[in-house]
Every structure is written in C-alpha cells, then in structure tokens.
Amino acid sequence: MEGLEKSKMSVLLGIVFLLFVAHSSAFPAYSKVHNHNFVVEATPVKRLCKSHNIITVNGQYPGPTLEVNDGDSLEVNVVNKSPYNVTIHWHGIRQMRTPWADGPEFVTQCPIRPGGSYTYRFTIQGQEGTLWWHAHSSWLRASVYGALVIYPKQGSSYPFPKPKREVPILLGEWWNANPIDVIREATRTGGSPNVSDAYTINGQPGDLYNCSSNGTTVIPIDSGETSLLRVINAALNQELFFSVAQHKLTVVGADASYLKPFSTSVIMVGPGQTTDVLITADQPPARYYIAAKPYQSAQGAPFDNTTTTAILEYGSPSCSGQCALKKPVMPNLPAFNDTSTATSFSQSLRSLRKVPVPIGIDENLFFTVGLGLNKCPPNFSSSQCQGPNGTRFTASMNNVSFVLPSNFSILQAHHQGIPNVFTTDFPANPPVKFDYTGNVSRSLWQPIPGTRVYKLRYGSEVQIVLQGTNIQTAENHPIHLHGYDFYIIAEGFGNFDPKKDSSKFNLVDPPMRNTVGVPVNGWAVIRFVADNPGVWIMHCHLDVHISWGLAMAFLVENGVGELQSIEPPPSDLPLC
Ligand SMILES: *[C@@H]1O[C@H](CO)[C@@H](O)[C@H](O)[C@H]1NC(C)=O
Ligand SMILES: *[C@@H]1O[C@H](CO)[C@@H](O)[C@H](O)[C@H]1NC(C)=O
Ligand SMILES: *[C@@H]1O[C@H](CO)[C@@H](O)[C@H](O)[C@H]1NC(C)=O
Ligand SMILES: *[C@@H]1O[C@H](CO)[C@@H](O)[C@H](O)[C@H]1NC(C)=O
Ligand SMILES: *[C@@H]1O[C@H](CO)[C@@H](O)[C@H](O)[C@H]1NC(C)=O
Ligand SMILES: *[C@@H]1O[C@H](CO)[C@@H](O)[C@H](O)[C@H]1NC(C)=O
Ligand SMILES: *[C@@H]1O[C@H](CO)[C@@H](O)[C@H](O)[C@H]1NC(C)=O
Ligand SMILES: *[C@@H]1O[C@H](CO)[C@@H](O)[C@H](O)[C@H]1NC(C)=O
Ligand SMILES: *[C@@H]1O[C@H](CO)[C@@H](O)[C@H](O)[C@H]1NC(C)=O
Ligand SMILES: *[C@@H]1O[C@H](CO)[C@@H](O)[C@H](O)[C@H]1NC(C)=O
Ligand SMILES: *[C@@H]1O[C@H](CO)[C@@H](O)[C@H](O)[C@H]1NC(C)=O
Ligand SMILES: [Cu+2]
C-alpha cells in the first residue's frame, strides 16, 4: 500500500516536471519587452567644414543601437517631428505574422506624416547576430539608421569564443546637400542623382577628408585581445570594400546568420548587408587605419571615389609617446573595379552547419534585374529628360518598373480587399527571352510601369534565379527580400543555364542572407519557404535603383488557422 502510494507520487511528480519543461521551452522565462521612443527630427550636424540640418532619430547620427536577445520583443514608438513623411524598417527581422511592422512606405503601411506617430511592435524569433534599422521613405535613410544587435537567447552562447569587446561599425554616406533635395532633383530631371561627398564610419568621414580628422572614430583594443566588429553597410548607393591595416579578419557571420569561420584581409559589404568579423590585436602596439572604399561595378557611371577611415588604437600595453604621434598605418584596399576580389569573397561564404535547403520546388521563378531608359514623353521639356541622349533613367524586374501606390498600402488593400491598388500578374519569367548579358537591342530597354505582385501559397518552396542584365549599364545589384532569409545556392557570370549551372547548386551548407549581391553581368539563385504570410517587397538596396523602380512584391497568402495568418492591423496604423 505504502509502496504503491510512493510510486504514484513519483509518476505525478514526473508529469509535473515534464509539464514544467515543456512550458518553459515554449515560453522562454527570460524574454523581455524593450520599449523605445524614436523622435525623428531635424538636427544640425557639422561634417566636412559645413553644418546643416539632417534628419536624425533622437538627435543622434548614426541613430541609437538597439540591443536585444533572441526571443525578445521590441515596441518602438516613432514620433515624426520632421517635415517629411517617414517610416522605419527593421532590416532583416522576419516579422512573423506582423507584416504591419515591416515599414516600407505604401507597401506595408502608409507613411507617418509630419506630426504623426506609430508604434512598431514585433518579436525576434530564431535570429542572432547583426541587423539594423533604417528609414524606408524616399532617401531619409541617408541619416536615419542604426544598429540592431541580437544576442543569443539568455543562457546560450556564440559558436566562437566570446570576444572581449563588440563594436558596431556603421558605414554610411554623407552629402553636403540635403539628400531629399538630391533625389527630388533627379526625379525631376530624369538624370543620375548627385553622388555623396564622403563615406563615413559611425558617422565620421575620417582623416583623409578636409576638416574631418577632429572627429575620427577611434576603436580601442588591447594587445592580445579579440574583438567582434559588426560591420553594417548603411550607405545609400555604394557597395564597399572594408579592411584593417595589418590585421586579418575572421568572418563568422553575415545578415544575422552564422558562417563557417574563414580568414581574409578584405571583405565586401553591399548596402543592406552586414558582416561580423573577429579581429585579434596581434600586431605591435600602434594605431592602424580601419578603411572602407567603393566597389564600383558599373562602368562609366559617376560614383563617390573617396575613402573613409577610423582608427584601431592599441590601449594596453599602450600606444603612447612616439607610437601615438606616428601616422596610423593604411591598409591596401582593392581597386574600385576589382570584381574578382568581390567575387572570391562572396563565394567563400558557407553556413556554419548543414542547413535544410528546400528541395521540392513549387515555384521556379526567373527574374531579370537591371536598368533601362525611358524615351522622353511628348509633354516633357528637355530639362526633364537629362538621362543619356535625352532620356529618363528607369529600372525594372522582369520588365516591370515598380510603382508605389499612393492611396492605400498594398498590405492594407490586400487585407481589406480594396480593388485597383495593385494587380497579381507579376510575371514568373521574363516576357521576352534575350541574351541578358550581351549587346541588348535598344527596343528592349524601356520597361512597363506597374504595381504588380506575385502571389505565393503559404508554405510553397520557392526558387528564384536573379539574372542581371546589360541594359544601359550592367552592375552588381544588392537584392533584398523583406520578411525572409534565403539560401544563396549558387552565383555566376553570364546568362544562367539551367542545364549546366544546376550542377553548381550548394544544397548542403549555402549561406543564408537577406540581401544577395547579384554579380555584375551575372546571376544568383536563391531559395526559401514561403512560411510568413503578408506583403513583402523585394528590391535593389541601391536607393537610386529602387527610386527608378527596381523592385517587386510577393503576396504570401495565409495558411490554415491563426498561427499561419497575419495578425490584425494595429489600431494606430497610419492611413494615407
Ligand atoms: C548637384 O550637382 C550639381 C553640379 O555640381 C549642382 O549644380 C546641383 O546644385 C547639385 N544638386 C543638389 C540637389 O545638390
Ligand atoms: C582640401 O583642401 C585643399 C586645400 O584647401 C584643396 O586643395 C582640396 O581640393 C580639398 N579636398 C577636398 C576633397 O575637398
Ligand atoms: C573638435 O570638435 C569639438 C566638438 O566636436 C570642438 O569643440 C573643438 O573645437 C574641435 N577642435 C578643433 C581643433 O576643431
Ligand atoms: C579614384 O581615386 C583614385 C585615388 O585617388 C585614383 O587613382 C583613381 O583613378 C580614381 N578612379 C576613378 C574612376 O575616378
Ligand atoms: C579598372 O580600372 C582601371 C582604370 O582605373 C583599368 O586600368 C583596369 O583595367 C580596370 N580593371 C578591370 C578589371 O576592369
Ligand atoms: C504629361 O502628361 C501626363 C498624362 O498624359 C500627366 O500625367 C503628366 O503629369 C504630364 N507631365 C508633365 C511634366 O506635364
Ligand atoms: C547616345 O547617342 C550617341 C550618338 O548617337 C551614341 O553613340 C550612344 O550610344 C547613345 N547612348 C545611349 C545610351 O543610347
Ligand atoms: C487608388 O488609386 C488608384 C490609382 O490611382 C485608383 O485607380 C483607385 O481607384 C484608388 N482607389 C480608391 C479606393 O480610391
Ligand atoms: C550592339 O548592337 C548595335 C545594334 O545592333 C550595334 O550598332 C553596336 O555596334 C553593337 N555594340 C557592340 C559593342 O557590339
Ligand atoms: C518591355 O515592354 C515594353 C513594352 O511592351 C517593350 O517595348 C520592351 O521591349 C520590353 N522589354 C523587355 C526586356 O521585355
Ligand atoms: C505623404 O504621405 C501621404 C499619404 O499618407 C501622401 O498623400 C503625401 O503625398 C506624402 N507626401 C510626400 C511629400 O510624399
Ligand atoms: Cu541595383
């Protein structure tokens, strides 16, 4: 009798214990909700000897760094005290079931108007590493951006020894003019927008520009110590090479996904991309330049041909006396057109472990990505057609130049069944097949404007071949997909050939990213599972190209039940 009671008791205790374990893994005990206020406002900032008002968050340039653990939630109340419409995008955050918080204007929300506010609420689910946030409205992200660092869940650790220090390195672009005026001028004239006056590291151009050395960013390090640099390319329109004099960089992550570590002296980061690198202070105590300069793949196009620097400064044993007086050592950076260095870097990336690449492809898509030229419309004056030979610049995917709606966001129109805002006929293949990377006939250069989306069923397995074109100018395009991470299973030059190139697919350990650099005059193949319902824009992250229409959107339908459906819109969602 007594024995029976005892065994019953232990079974009961066992069940209680099991319930406790199940419960605590489904609802992590330590997940936090982080509340922030972002006030978007004009702030006077002086760079390159000139002071002018730029748009900032909370007066900071770059904006505040957000730090969270995987599993935490963010509630960011954005108050717009600027004279412009604004939205904020949480670049790389999956936004599972919360597309209303994604941010691209007229895609998932109408803009927050001057005087308005909106609270972005979302949870980080299964992501670790370096992401960032930025404005997704006109060219405001030139100065409205900051880092978003996601630490592992409480109690978990990195797949590499814990670094002594961790430093966000935000690469940006500085204009002496107002960036909004720059894009407005280009929209009016149809020509190429003016290029920036400087690149920046954590908001500072550095020693190689006039009047800048006073504010140069200094990154301290101690001899023997290893630091993690979280490199983010927040530049508007330029891919950048990045290097540190006399130090090797060990690449351990990109776009908040871990990679098989490898050592290199230079990395290439496209706008929208992030790269985590470990650096060890194994050189004589001194000051070393950290530098970034352009990777420019488009031939003959104007670009900002300058170099930004920060200083890696040894502390203890310290660089003092003679050492501190010496000019920092400058790294050797590749030439601006060194495509082979850019390529060998991107082809070195491998996921840390074997990954579940989708293999039962339901949607086999082929999208061309590239520029174009529009003929001057008859009612336009020549001052409005300042593109090559009296044309206007444009850009497209599959010959559709993306036009944002203006009366409803696409997501709202979809959710509420509002007609005439978008159509669902974005083509799965190019409407005309041609030699994409050859000498393309002028008759193919002018795309059709449209607000067309491509519908995906919930859970479908998607492959997209992104094929660059040689129309007007071939160029490496950093293509960013919202709401998803994807595997980059292959890339190459020339026209994609399914027979020959499928054999190159890496279905074992391809890198997972949210932004892929489609090689100049080449292609990249990506795969993902459409497990996040909503409307998700895919676009070139060179802002000049998105302004010209290099974008499209996926409409991913709800699946079955609440957990496979988008949440209802928040009550404070801005309307048009
Ligand atoms: C662009 O550059 C041109 C030529 O230097 C200059 O005249 C124009 O004012 C600039 N535009 C803006 C918006 O700064
Ligand atoms: C820096 O100043 C010098 C001397 O005033 C001038 O010659 C040079 O053109 C300036 N460089 C830049 C990049 O503005
Ligand atoms: C350096 O900048 C600080 C503020 O950032 C300013 O107070 C100081 O006068 C500047 N020094 C020089 C030599 O320009
Ligand atoms: C860029 O600047 C470097 C160094 O100042 C120079 O050697 C190179 O020719 C320039 N390239 C272009 C395309 O202007
Ligand atoms: C890069 O540009 C330089 C001129 O600045 C040219 O001499 C060289 O051939 C170019 N290299 C490539 C790979 O296009
Ligand atoms: C040209 O005409 C179209 C309609 O035909 C109109 O929408 C557009 O505003 C006109 N543009 C200019 C610059 O007059
Ligand atoms: C512009 O016209 C010139 C002379 O007709 C021609 O050589 C050039 O290829 C044209 N450029 C474009 C982009 O059409
Ligand atoms: C929204 O704008 C589009 C394009 O201008 C127009 O066709 C449509 O009728 C508008 N919808 C509503 C409900 O006003
Ligand atoms: C490209 O094709 C056009 C028309 O077919 C021809 O005039 C031009 O010479 C060609 N350009 C090259 C670089 O082959
Ligand atoms: C794009 O569509 C326009 C209009 O139908 C056509 O003239 C052009 O040749 C097409 N270009 C391509 C690359 O399909
Ligand atoms: C701001 O957004 C509203 C829609 O919410 C739009 O009607 C207006 O044109 C936008 N203003 C600018 C300057 O883009
Ligand atoms: Cu592009």
PDB file of C-alpha atoms and ligand atoms in Angstrom, residues 177-178 181-182 185 194, ligand 1:
ATOM      1  CA  ALA A 177      23.392  68.848 -49.768  1.00  0.00           C
ATOM      2  CA  ASN A 178      20.077  67.633 -48.368  1.00  0.00           C
ATOM      3  CA  ASP A 181      16.754  67.520 -52.487  1.00  0.00           C
ATOM      4  CA  VAL A 182      19.226  65.276 -54.335  1.00  0.00           C
ATOM      5  CA  GLU A 185      16.212  66.873 -58.347  1.00  0.00           C
ATOM      6  CA  ASN A 194      24.489  63.609 -57.467  1.00  0.00           C
TER       7      ASN A 194
HETATM    8  C1  LIG B   1      24.056  68.524 -57.972  1.00  0.00           C
HETATM    9  O1  LIG B   1      25.298  68.874 -58.535  1.00  0.00           O
HETATM   10  C2  LIG B   1      25.193  69.973 -59.432  1.00  0.00           C
HETATM   11  C3  LIG B   1      26.559  70.131 -60.079  1.00  0.00           C
HETATM   12  O2  LIG B   1      27.560  70.206 -59.139  1.00  0.00           O
HETATM   13  C4  LIG B   1      24.767  71.206 -58.663  1.00  0.00           C
HETATM   14  O3  LIG B   1      24.639  72.295 -59.533  1.00  0.00           O
HETATM   15  C5  LIG B   1      23.424  70.912 -58.015  1.00  0.00           C
HETATM   16  O4  LIG B   1      23.032  72.002 -57.209  1.00  0.00           O
HETATM   17  C6  LIG B   1      23.517  69.680 -57.154  1.00  0.00           C
HETATM   18  N1  LIG B   1      22.184  69.330 -56.662  1.00  0.00           N
HETATM   19  C7  LIG B   1      21.856  69.281 -55.392  1.00  0.00           C
HETATM   20  C8  LIG B   1      20.463  68.910 -55.049  1.00  0.00           C
HETATM   21  O5  LIG B   1      22.658  69.493 -54.516  1.00  0.00           O
END
